[in-house]
mmCIF file of C-alpha atoms in Angstrom:
data_model
loop_
_atom_site.group_PDB
_atom_site.id
_atom_site.type_symbol
_atom_site.label_atom_id
_atom_site.label_comp_id
_atom_site.label_asym_id
_atom_site.label_seq_id
_atom_site.Cartn_x
_atom_site.Cartn_y
_atom_site.Cartn_z
ATOM 1 C CA SER U 1 -13.971 0.728 11.792
ATOM 2 C CA ARG U 2 -16.056 2.430 9.160
ATOM 3 C CA ARG U 3 -13.101 5.126 9.213
ATOM 4 C CA LYS U 4 -10.597 2.441 8.221
ATOM 5 C CA ASP U 5 -12.984 1.033 5.744
ATOM 6 C CA ALA U 6 -13.553 4.480 4.220
ATOM 7 C CA LEU U 7 -9.803 5.153 3.892
ATOM 8 C CA PHE U 8 -8.867 1.505 2.435
ATOM 9 C CA ALA U 9 -11.193 2.594 -0.121
ATOM 10 C CA GLU U 10 -9.776 5.545 -0.781
ATOM 11 C CA VAL U 11 -6.470 4.161 -0.966
ATOM 12 C CA THR U 12 -7.482 1.434 -3.548
ATOM 13 C CA ALA U 13 -9.661 3.826 -5.687
ATOM 14 C CA SER U 14 -6.710 6.809 -5.661
ATOM 15 C CA HIS U 15 -3.384 5.298 -4.899
ATOM 16 C CA SER U 16 -3.468 1.661 -6.786
ATOM 17 C CA GLY U 17 -1.593 3.500 -9.726
ATOM 18 C CA LEU U 18 1.017 4.562 -7.309
ATOM 19 C CA ILE U 19 1.214 0.997 -5.680
ATOM 20 C CA SER U 20 1.692 -0.669 -8.966
ATOM 21 C CA ARG U 21 4.437 1.725 -10.170
ATOM 22 C CA ILE U 22 6.329 1.154 -6.718
ATOM 23 C CA ALA U 23 5.737 -2.736 -7.094
ATOM 24 C CA LEU U 24 6.939 -2.804 -10.753
ATOM 25 C CA SER U 25 10.331 -1.054 -9.777
ATOM 26 C CA TYR U 26 11.216 -4.031 -7.209
ATOM 27 C CA GLU U 27 9.524 -7.211 -9.307
ATOM 28 C CA ALA U 28 9.610 -7.664 -12.745
ATOM 29 C CA ASP U 29 7.718 -11.003 -12.768
ATOM 30 C CA PRO U 30 4.086 -10.412 -13.228
ATOM 31 C CA GLY U 31 3.160 -13.406 -10.875
ATOM 32 C CA LEU U 32 5.480 -12.353 -8.184
ATOM 33 C CA ARG U 33 4.142 -8.831 -8.675
ATOM 34 C CA ARG U 34 0.595 -9.252 -8.200
ATOM 35 C CA ASP U 35 1.630 -10.838 -4.975
ATOM 36 C CA LEU U 36 3.612 -7.784 -3.878
ATOM 37 C CA VAL U 37 0.534 -5.786 -4.129
ATOM 38 C CA GLN U 38 -1.260 -7.949 -2.209
ATOM 39 C CA ASP U 39 1.392 -7.910 0.530
ATOM 40 C CA ILE U 40 1.390 -4.047 0.260
ATOM 41 C CA LEU U 41 -2.451 -3.751 0.165
ATOM 42 C CA LEU U 42 -2.242 -6.244 3.202
ATOM 43 C CA ALA U 43 0.118 -4.153 5.067
ATOM 44 C CA ILE U 44 -1.714 -0.828 4.376
ATOM 45 C CA TRP U 45 -4.547 -2.194 5.750
ATOM 46 C CA MET U 46 -2.879 -3.301 8.894
ATOM 47 C CA ALA U 47 -1.272 0.083 9.123
ATOM 48 C CA LEU U 48 -4.447 2.431 8.554
ATOM 49 C CA ASP U 49 -5.182 2.810 12.210
ATOM 50 C CA SER U 50 -1.976 3.966 13.161
ATOM 51 C CA TRP U 51 -2.468 6.841 10.264
ATOM 52 C CA ARG U 52 -2.939 10.089 12.107
ATOM 53 C CA GLY U 53 -2.917 12.493 9.369
ATOM 54 C CA ASP U 54 0.430 13.824 9.930
ATOM 55 C CA SER U 55 1.382 13.212 6.340
ATOM 56 C CA SER U 56 -0.809 12.817 3.388
ATOM 57 C CA LEU U 57 -2.509 9.517 2.556
ATOM 58 C CA ARG U 58 -0.428 9.231 -0.577
ATOM 59 C CA THR U 59 2.851 9.508 1.541
ATOM 60 C CA PHE U 60 1.961 7.331 3.783
ATOM 61 C CA VAL U 61 0.694 4.730 1.387
ATOM 62 C CA ALA U 62 4.203 5.297 -0.720
ATOM 63 C CA ALA U 63 6.034 4.678 2.261
ATOM 64 C CA ILE U 64 4.179 1.567 3.267
ATOM 65 C CA ALA U 65 4.780 0.190 -0.129
ATOM 66 C CA GLN U 66 8.256 1.089 -0.408
ATOM 67 C CA LYS U 67 9.359 -0.684 2.642
ATOM 68 C CA ARG U 68 7.196 -3.983 1.724
ATOM 69 C CA SER U 69 8.990 -4.165 -1.724
ATOM 70 C CA ILE U 70 12.188 -3.744 -0.199
ATOM 71 C CA SER U 71 11.600 -6.518 2.205
ATOM 72 C CA HIS U 72 9.946 -8.466 -0.728
ATOM 73 C CA VAL U 73 13.325 -8.411 -2.629
#
C-alpha cells in the first residue's frame, strides 16, 4: 500500500542510524552485521501493517530491531 511504502521510506530515511547502532551492539562482524540490518529491514517491512501509531515509529523500529538482533545472536 502507499501508506506502507511511505512509512518504510521514513524508516530508511530517518531511522537507519538507529537500526545500524542496534545491529552493531549485537554483531561485530561487518558482513554478518549487513545481513542482520537487511533482516531487520525485512522484519520492519513485514510488521508495518500492524503499526497503529500507539507508539512512535522510532519506538516501533527499535523494538523490532532489538528482537531481530536477539534472535540473530
